[in-house]
Structure formats: structure tokens, C-alpha cells
Amino acid sequence: MKKLVFIFSMVTALTLSTAATAQKTIVDVAVGNEDFSTLVTALKAADLVSALQGDGPFTVFAPTNAAFGKIDQATLGNLLKPENKKALANILTYHVVPSKLMASDVVAALKKNNGKVEVKGLNGQVLTVMSKDGKIWLKDQNGNYSEIVATDVKASNGIIHVIDTVVMPK
């Protein structure tokens, strides 16, 4: 009986924690994860926080702090300045697709389309999602690649896929 009560308690706790996580917006999830602190700083500088707290659905290819660390620090510092808000917003909205794409949706689309599928970011530019060497990658408009390193981080207004390199629009 004790074992049954324990199992029931664990299932209930997991269900409630999953429900609580799903109630957070994409921004709330990012704010709650130290590995996205640079992304959150950039979202604030580009004045995109309220947009990504909206109803969505959104799919965000979220660069980690390490991904932002690959950008020259002087360049990143410049992008965060108020006078470069438009350029920063263009980069960040390139990482957002205005629909909910679960990893299973992406994999199915890749199988259907010979390992490549194009998605359009909120900035209107195309990202190519591709399967290569058993991994899923984003290819930006400049021919640079970013690996999707974690998938399906759920939020109330969409989904987050974690990437290891910031993708850049033209």
C-alpha cells in the first residue's frame, strides 16, 4: 500500500510540475534558466519581451550563453546598444518561427522532404532545417550552421529548441 501511495504521489507531483512549467511563457522559461541570460538581456535591449509573452504560438531557436559567446564581444556589446535596437531585433526575430514546431513535427518534415525543410522567421527570412550526420541543424542565410542541442522545452505560448550558435540573417 505504501508503494502505491508513493507512486501515486510521484505521478501527481510530476503532472503538477509539468503543468506549472507549461503555464510559463517562452520569456518566463528563458528568464528561469541561467544558460539563457544573454538571450534575455538581448530580448530586453531589442524590446521584444512583451512580444514573446504574447499568445503565440511561437517556436524559438534559443541560443545559449555559450552560443552568444562565439560572437566577438565588441560586436555583441555594440548590438546591445540602444542605437542598434533594430539590427538586434532583426537577428532575434530570425530565431522565432510564428508557429509551434515540436521536434517530432520537424523530424517528420525532414523525412518527407529529403532531409531539408525551410521555415520562415518572424523577420521574414528563411532558415533551413536539415538532418546531417545524425543530428538536426539550422543553416542560416549566410551558410553558417547551428546544431539543435535540446528540443521541446514547452511553454504556454510555444516551444523552445536550444541551439549552440547564433544564426544570422542577411
JSON list of C-alpha atoms in Angstrom, two decimals:
[
{"chain": "A", "resi": 1, "resn": "MET", "atom": "CA", "xyz": [0.00, 0.00, 0.00]},
{"chain": "A", "resi": 2, "resn": "LYS", "atom": "CA", "xyz": [2.83, 2.39, 0.87]},
{"chain": "A", "resi": 3, "resn": "LYS", "atom": "CA", "xyz": [4.40, 1.68, -2.51]},
{"chain": "A", "resi": 4, "resn": "LEU", "atom": "CA", "xyz": [1.12, 2.51, -4.29]},
{"chain": "A", "resi": 5, "resn": "VAL", "atom": "CA", "xyz": [0.74, 5.78, -2.36]},
{"chain": "A", "resi": 6, "resn": "PHE", "atom": "CA", "xyz": [4.36, 6.68, -3.18]},
{"chain": "A", "resi": 7, "resn": "ILE", "atom": "CA", "xyz": [3.82, 6.00, -6.93]},
{"chain": "A", "resi": 8, "resn": "PHE", "atom": "CA", "xyz": [0.57, 7.99, -6.92]},
{"chain": "A", "resi": 9, "resn": "SER", "atom": "CA", "xyz": [2.33, 10.88, -5.14]},
{"chain": "A", "resi": 10, "resn": "MET", "atom": "CA", "xyz": [5.19, 10.88, -7.66]},
{"chain": "A", "resi": 11, "resn": "VAL", "atom": "CA", "xyz": [2.84, 10.80, -10.66]},
{"chain": "A", "resi": 12, "resn": "THR", "atom": "CA", "xyz": [0.81, 13.66, -9.18]},
{"chain": "A", "resi": 13, "resn": "ALA", "atom": "CA", "xyz": [3.93, 15.71, -8.45]},
{"chain": "A", "resi": 14, "resn": "LEU", "atom": "CA", "xyz": [5.29, 15.19, -11.97]},
{"chain": "A", "resi": 15, "resn": "THR", "atom": "CA", "xyz": [1.95, 16.07, -13.52]},
{"chain": "A", "resi": 16, "resn": "LEU", "atom": "CA", "xyz": [1.68, 19.25, -11.47]},
{"chain": "A", "resi": 17, "resn": "SER", "atom": "CA", "xyz": [5.27, 20.30, -12.21]},
{"chain": "A", "resi": 18, "resn": "THR", "atom": "CA", "xyz": [4.73, 19.74, -15.95]},
{"chain": "A", "resi": 19, "resn": "ALA", "atom": "CA", "xyz": [1.52, 21.76, -15.80]},
{"chain": "A", "resi": 20, "resn": "ALA", "atom": "CA", "xyz": [3.29, 24.54, -13.91]},
{"chain": "A", "resi": 21, "resn": "THR", "atom": "CA", "xyz": [6.09, 24.63, -16.49]},
{"chain": "A", "resi": 22, "resn": "ALA", "atom": "CA", "xyz": [3.62, 24.78, -19.35]},
{"chain": "A", "resi": 23, "resn": "GLN", "atom": "CA", "xyz": [1.97, 27.83, -17.75]},
{"chain": "A", "resi": 24, "resn": "LYS", "atom": "CA", "xyz": [5.14, 29.88, -18.18]},
{"chain": "A", "resi": 25, "resn": "THR", "atom": "CA", "xyz": [5.65, 31.87, -21.37]},
{"chain": "A", "resi": 26, "resn": "ILE", "atom": "CA", "xyz": [8.75, 31.48, -23.51]},
{"chain": "A", "resi": 27, "resn": "VAL", "atom": "CA", "xyz": [10.22, 34.55, -21.82]},
{"chain": "A", "resi": 28, "resn": "ASP", "atom": "CA", "xyz": [9.47, 33.15, -18.34]},
{"chain": "A", "resi": 29, "resn": "VAL", "atom": "CA", "xyz": [11.21, 29.89, -19.24]},
{"chain": "A", "resi": 30, "resn": "ALA", "atom": "CA", "xyz": [14.25, 31.78, -20.57]},
{"chain": "A", "resi": 31, "resn": "VAL", "atom": "CA", "xyz": [14.40, 34.04, -17.50]},
{"chain": "A", "resi": 32, "resn": "GLY", "atom": "CA", "xyz": [14.28, 30.96, -15.27]},
{"chain": "A", "resi": 33, "resn": "ASN", "atom": "CA", "xyz": [17.31, 29.36, -16.93]},
{"chain": "A", "resi": 34, "resn": "GLU", "atom": "CA", "xyz": [20.78, 30.83, -16.26]},
{"chain": "A", "resi": 35, "resn": "ASP", "atom": "CA", "xyz": [22.01, 29.49, -19.59]},
{"chain": "A", "resi": 36, "resn": "PHE", "atom": "CA", "xyz": [19.76, 31.98, -21.41]},
{"chain": "A", "resi": 37, "resn": "SER", "atom": "CA", "xyz": [20.79, 35.12, -19.51]},
{"chain": "A", "resi": 38, "resn": "THR", "atom": "CA", "xyz": [22.43, 36.69, -22.59]},
{"chain": "A", "resi": 39, "resn": "LEU", "atom": "CA", "xyz": [19.35, 35.92, -24.66]},
{"chain": "A", "resi": 40, "resn": "VAL", "atom": "CA", "xyz": [17.14, 37.58, -22.03]},
{"chain": "A", "resi": 41, "resn": "THR", "atom": "CA", "xyz": [19.43, 40.64, -21.97]},
{"chain": "A", "resi": 42, "resn": "ALA", "atom": "CA", "xyz": [19.22, 40.82, -25.77]},
{"chain": "A", "resi": 43, "resn": "LEU", "atom": "CA", "xyz": [15.42, 40.44, -25.77]},
{"chain": "A", "resi": 44, "resn": "LYS", "atom": "CA", "xyz": [15.16, 43.33, -23.30]},
{"chain": "A", "resi": 45, "resn": "ALA", "atom": "CA", "xyz": [17.57, 45.50, -25.34]},
{"chain": "A", "resi": 46, "resn": "ALA", "atom": "CA", "xyz": [15.57, 44.82, -28.53]},
{"chain": "A", "resi": 47, "resn": "ASP", "atom": "CA", "xyz": [12.27, 45.47, -26.73]},
{"chain": "A", "resi": 48, "resn": "LEU", "atom": "CA", "xyz": [10.94, 42.01, -27.67]},
{"chain": "A", "resi": 49, "resn": "VAL", "atom": "CA", "xyz": [9.97, 40.71, -24.22]},
{"chain": "A", "resi": 50, "resn": "SER", "atom": "CA", "xyz": [6.29, 41.65, -24.47]},
{"chain": "A", "resi": 51, "resn": "ALA", "atom": "CA", "xyz": [6.03, 40.23, -28.00]},
{"chain": "A", "resi": 52, "resn": "LEU", "atom": "CA", "xyz": [7.32, 36.83, -26.84]},
{"chain": "A", "resi": 53, "resn": "GLN", "atom": "CA", "xyz": [4.96, 36.91, -23.87]},
{"chain": "A", "resi": 54, "resn": "GLY", "atom": "CA", "xyz": [2.05, 37.14, -26.32]},
{"chain": "A", "resi": 55, "resn": "ASP", "atom": "CA", "xyz": [-0.32, 34.34, -27.24]},
{"chain": "A", "resi": 56, "resn": "GLY", "atom": "CA", "xyz": [1.81, 32.79, -29.96]},
{"chain": "A", "resi": 57, "resn": "PRO", "atom": "CA", "xyz": [2.24, 30.05, -30.80]},
{"chain": "A", "resi": 58, "resn": "PHE", "atom": "CA", "xyz": [5.96, 30.53, -31.31]},
{"chain": "A", "resi": 59, "resn": "THR", "atom": "CA", "xyz": [8.90, 28.25, -31.89]},
{"chain": "A", "resi": 60, "resn": "VAL", "atom": "CA", "xyz": [12.10, 29.82, -30.61]},
{"chain": "A", "resi": 61, "resn": "PHE", "atom": "CA", "xyz": [15.51, 28.53, -31.57]},
{"chain": "A", "resi": 62, "resn": "ALA", "atom": "CA", "xyz": [17.17, 29.80, -28.42]},
{"chain": "A", "resi": 63, "resn": "PRO", "atom": "CA", "xyz": [20.93, 30.39, -28.38]},
{"chain": "A", "resi": 64, "resn": "THR", "atom": "CA", "xyz": [22.69, 29.59, -25.11]},
{"chain": "A", "resi": 65, "resn": "ASN", "atom": "CA", "xyz": [25.15, 31.92, -23.41]},
{"chain": "A", "resi": 66, "resn": "ALA", "atom": "CA", "xyz": [27.92, 29.82, -24.99]},
{"chain": "A", "resi": 67, "resn": "ALA", "atom": "CA", "xyz": [26.35, 30.42, -28.42]},
{"chain": "A", "resi": 68, "resn": "PHE", "atom": "CA", "xyz": [26.43, 34.18, -27.82]},
{"chain": "A", "resi": 69, "resn": "GLY", "atom": "CA", "xyz": [30.00, 33.73, -26.59]},
{"chain": "A", "resi": 70, "resn": "LYS", "atom": "CA", "xyz": [31.00, 32.75, -30.13]},
{"chain": "A", "resi": 71, "resn": "ILE", "atom": "CA", "xyz": [30.20, 36.30, -31.27]},
{"chain": "A", "resi": 72, "resn": "ASP", "atom": "CA", "xyz": [33.01, 38.82, -30.95]},
{"chain": "A", "resi": 73, "resn": "GLN", "atom": "CA", "xyz": [32.37, 40.59, -27.63]},
{"chain": "A", "resi": 74, "resn": "ALA", "atom": "CA", "xyz": [32.79, 44.07, -29.12]},
{"chain": "A", "resi": 75, "resn": "THR", "atom": "CA", "xyz": [30.20, 43.22, -31.79]},
{"chain": "A", "resi": 76, "resn": "LEU", "atom": "CA", "xyz": [27.80, 41.81, -29.20]},
{"chain": "A", "resi": 77, "resn": "GLY", "atom": "CA", "xyz": [28.29, 44.85, -26.98]},
{"chain": "A", "resi": 78, "resn": "ASN", "atom": "CA", "xyz": [27.54, 47.12, -29.93]},
{"chain": "A", "resi": 79, "resn": "LEU", "atom": "CA", "xyz": [24.37, 45.19, -30.80]},
{"chain": "A", "resi": 80, "resn": "LEU", "atom": "CA", "xyz": [23.08, 45.69, -27.25]},
{"chain": "A", "resi": 81, "resn": "LYS", "atom": "CA", "xyz": [23.33, 49.49, -27.54]},
{"chain": "A", "resi": 82, "resn": "PRO", "atom": "CA", "xyz": [20.01, 51.39, -27.92]},
{"chain": "A", "resi": 83, "resn": "GLU", "atom": "CA", "xyz": [21.01, 52.79, -31.32]},
{"chain": "A", "resi": 84, "resn": "ASN", "atom": "CA", "xyz": [21.32, 49.23, -32.69]},
{"chain": "A", "resi": 85, "resn": "LYS", "atom": "CA", "xyz": [17.95, 48.03, -31.42]},
{"chain": "A", "resi": 86, "resn": "LYS", "atom": "CA", "xyz": [16.59, 47.46, -34.96]},
{"chain": "A", "resi": 87, "resn": "ALA", "atom": "CA", "xyz": [19.57, 45.31, -36.03]},
{"chain": "A", "resi": 88, "resn": "LEU", "atom": "CA", "xyz": [19.37, 43.29, -32.80]},
{"chain": "A", "resi": 89, "resn": "ALA", "atom": "CA", "xyz": [15.62, 42.79, -33.23]},
{"chain": "A", "resi": 90, "resn": "ASN", "atom": "CA", "xyz": [16.24, 41.54, -36.79]},
{"chain": "A", "resi": 91, "resn": "ILE", "atom": "CA", "xyz": [18.71, 38.94, -35.50]},
{"chain": "A", "resi": 92, "resn": "LEU", "atom": "CA", "xyz": [16.47, 37.81, -32.64]},
{"chain": "A", "resi": 93, "resn": "THR", "atom": "CA", "xyz": [13.28, 37.59, -34.71]},
{"chain": "A", "resi": 94, "resn": "TYR", "atom": "CA", "xyz": [15.22, 35.41, -37.17]},
{"chain": "A", "resi": 95, "resn": "HIS", "atom": "CA", "xyz": [15.29, 32.84, -34.33]},
{"chain": "A", "resi": 96, "resn": "VAL", "atom": "CA", "xyz": [11.48, 32.86, -33.93]},
{"chain": "A", "resi": 97, "resn": "VAL", "atom": "CA", "xyz": [9.01, 30.99, -36.14]},
{"chain": "A", "resi": 98, "resn": "PRO", "atom": "CA", "xyz": [5.34, 32.04, -35.82]},
{"chain": "A", "resi": 99, "resn": "SER", "atom": "CA", "xyz": [4.02, 28.52, -35.22]},
{"chain": "A", "resi": 100, "resn": "LYS", "atom": "CA", "xyz": [4.56, 25.64, -32.83]},
{"chain": "A", "resi": 101, "resn": "LEU", "atom": "CA", "xyz": [7.03, 23.11, -34.25]},
{"chain": "A", "resi": 102, "resn": "MET", "atom": "CA", "xyz": [7.64, 20.16, -31.99]},
{"chain": "A", "resi": 103, "resn": "ALA", "atom": "CA", "xyz": [10.75, 18.07, -32.65]},
{"chain": "A", "resi": 104, "resn": "SER", "atom": "CA", "xyz": [8.53, 15.28, -33.98]},
{"chain": "A", "resi": 105, "resn": "ASP", "atom": "CA", "xyz": [7.00, 17.74, -36.50]},
{"chain": "A", "resi": 106, "resn": "VAL", "atom": "CA", "xyz": [10.45, 18.77, -37.68]},
{"chain": "A", "resi": 107, "resn": "VAL", "atom": "CA", "xyz": [11.68, 15.17, -37.99]},
{"chain": "A", "resi": 108, "resn": "ALA", "atom": "CA", "xyz": [8.54, 14.21, -39.95]},
{"chain": "A", "resi": 109, "resn": "ALA", "atom": "CA", "xyz": [9.00, 17.19, -42.30]},
{"chain": "A", "resi": 110, "resn": "LEU", "atom": "CA", "xyz": [12.68, 16.29, -42.79]},
{"chain": "A", "resi": 111, "resn": "LYS", "atom": "CA", "xyz": [11.77, 12.69, -43.72]},
{"chain": "A", "resi": 112, "resn": "LYS", "atom": "CA", "xyz": [9.13, 13.92, -46.14]},
{"chain": "A", "resi": 113, "resn": "ASN", "atom": "CA", "xyz": [11.46, 16.46, -47.78]},
{"chain": "A", "resi": 114, "resn": "ASN", "atom": "CA", "xyz": [14.71, 14.50, -48.20]},
{"chain": "A", "resi": 115, "resn": "GLY", "atom": "CA", "xyz": [16.39, 15.84, -45.06]},
{"chain": "A", "resi": 116, "resn": "LYS", "atom": "CA", "xyz": [15.76, 19.57, -45.59]},
{"chain": "A", "resi": 117, "resn": "VAL", "atom": "CA", "xyz": [12.91, 21.92, -44.79]},
{"chain": "A", "resi": 118, "resn": "GLU", "atom": "CA", "xyz": [12.69, 25.70, -44.81]},
{"chain": "A", "resi": 119, "resn": "VAL", "atom": "CA", "xyz": [11.00, 27.76, -42.10]},
{"chain": "A", "resi": 120, "resn": "LYS", "atom": "CA", "xyz": [10.45, 31.50, -42.09]},
{"chain": "A", "resi": 121, "resn": "GLY", "atom": "CA", "xyz": [11.46, 33.58, -39.10]},
{"chain": "A", "resi": 122, "resn": "LEU", "atom": "CA", "xyz": [9.41, 36.48, -37.81]},
{"chain": "A", "resi": 123, "resn": "ASN", "atom": "CA", "xyz": [11.81, 38.80, -39.62]},
{"chain": "A", "resi": 124, "resn": "GLY", "atom": "CA", "xyz": [10.66, 37.27, -42.94]},
{"chain": "A", "resi": 125, "resn": "GLN", "atom": "CA", "xyz": [13.93, 35.49, -43.74]},
{"chain": "A", "resi": 126, "resn": "VAL", "atom": "CA", "xyz": [14.32, 31.76, -44.28]},
{"chain": "A", "resi": 127, "resn": "LEU", "atom": "CA", "xyz": [16.17, 29.27, -42.09]},
{"chain": "A", "resi": 128, "resn": "THR", "atom": "CA", "xyz": [16.92, 25.82, -43.46]},
{"chain": "A", "resi": 129, "resn": "VAL", "atom": "CA", "xyz": [16.46, 22.94, -41.03]},
{"chain": "A", "resi": 130, "resn": "MET", "atom": "CA", "xyz": [18.44, 19.91, -42.06]},
{"chain": "A", "resi": 131, "resn": "SER", "atom": "CA", "xyz": [19.45, 16.46, -40.95]},
{"chain": "A", "resi": 132, "resn": "LYS", "atom": "CA", "xyz": [23.19, 15.80, -41.20]},
{"chain": "A", "resi": 133, "resn": "ASP", "atom": "CA", "xyz": [25.41, 13.22, -39.51]},
{"chain": "A", "resi": 134, "resn": "GLY", "atom": "CA", "xyz": [22.50, 12.02, -37.35]},
{"chain": "A", "resi": 135, "resn": "LYS", "atom": "CA", "xyz": [21.90, 15.50, -35.92]},
{"chain": "A", "resi": 136, "resn": "ILE", "atom": "CA", "xyz": [19.48, 18.31, -36.68]},
{"chain": "A", "resi": 137, "resn": "TRP", "atom": "CA", "xyz": [20.99, 21.63, -37.80]},
{"chain": "A", "resi": 138, "resn": "LEU", "atom": "CA", "xyz": [19.87, 25.10, -38.73]},
{"chain": "A", "resi": 139, "resn": "LYS", "atom": "CA", "xyz": [21.53, 26.71, -41.73]},
{"chain": "A", "resi": 140, "resn": "ASP", "atom": "CA", "xyz": [21.24, 30.48, -41.89]},
{"chain": "A", "resi": 141, "resn": "GLN", "atom": "CA", "xyz": [21.11, 32.76, -44.94]},
{"chain": "A", "resi": 142, "resn": "ASN", "atom": "CA", "xyz": [24.91, 33.14, -44.79]},
{"chain": "A", "resi": 143, "resn": "GLY", "atom": "CA", "xyz": [25.63, 29.41, -44.95]},
{"chain": "A", "resi": 144, "resn": "ASN", "atom": "CA", "xyz": [26.52, 29.07, -41.26]},
{"chain": "A", "resi": 145, "resn": "TYR", "atom": "CA", "xyz": [25.31, 26.12, -39.20]},
{"chain": "A", "resi": 146, "resn": "SER", "atom": "CA", "xyz": [23.90, 25.80, -35.69]},
{"chain": "A", "resi": 147, "resn": "GLU", "atom": "CA", "xyz": [23.20, 22.45, -34.05]},
{"chain": "A", "resi": 148, "resn": "ILE", "atom": "CA", "xyz": [19.91, 21.95, -32.24]},
{"chain": "A", "resi": 149, "resn": "VAL", "atom": "CA", "xyz": [21.19, 20.53, -28.95]},
{"chain": "A", "resi": 150, "resn": "ALA", "atom": "CA", "xyz": [17.92, 20.23, -26.97]},
{"chain": "A", "resi": 151, "resn": "THR", "atom": "CA", "xyz": [14.30, 20.14, -28.08]},
{"chain": "A", "resi": 152, "resn": "ASP", "atom": "CA", "xyz": [10.73, 20.56, -26.96]},
{"chain": "A", "resi": 153, "resn": "VAL", "atom": "CA", "xyz": [11.12, 22.86, -23.96]},
{"chain": "A", "resi": 154, "resn": "LYS", "atom": "CA", "xyz": [7.44, 23.63, -23.50]},
{"chain": "A", "resi": 155, "resn": "ALA", "atom": "CA", "xyz": [5.93, 27.00, -22.69]},
{"chain": "A", "resi": 156, "resn": "SER", "atom": "CA", "xyz": [2.35, 28.21, -22.56]},
{"chain": "A", "resi": 157, "resn": "ASN", "atom": "CA", "xyz": [2.74, 30.10, -25.84]},
{"chain": "A", "resi": 158, "resn": "GLY", "atom": "CA", "xyz": [5.02, 27.79, -27.77]},
{"chain": "A", "resi": 159, "resn": "ILE", "atom": "CA", "xyz": [8.13, 25.71, -27.75]},
{"chain": "A", "resi": 160, "resn": "ILE", "atom": "CA", "xyz": [11.87, 26.27, -27.36]},
{"chain": "A", "resi": 161, "resn": "HIS", "atom": "CA", "xyz": [14.63, 24.37, -29.14]},
{"chain": "A", "resi": 162, "resn": "VAL", "atom": "CA", "xyz": [18.12, 25.10, -27.82]},
{"chain": "A", "resi": 163, "resn": "ILE", "atom": "CA", "xyz": [20.87, 25.90, -30.35]},
{"chain": "A", "resi": 164, "resn": "ASP", "atom": "CA", "xyz": [24.65, 26.12, -29.97]},
{"chain": "A", "resi": 165, "resn": "THR", "atom": "CA", "xyz": [25.34, 29.02, -32.36]},
{"chain": "A", "resi": 166, "resn": "VAL", "atom": "CA", "xyz": [23.52, 32.29, -33.05]},
{"chain": "A", "resi": 167, "resn": "VAL", "atom": "CA", "xyz": [22.10, 32.24, -36.60]},
{"chain": "A", "resi": 168, "resn": "MET", "atom": "CA", "xyz": [22.47, 35.47, -38.57]},
{"chain": "A", "resi": 169, "resn": "PRO", "atom": "CA", "xyz": [20.14, 36.92, -41.17]},
{"chain": "A", "resi": 170, "resn": "LYS", "atom": "CA", "xyz": [21.48, 38.65, -44.30]}
]
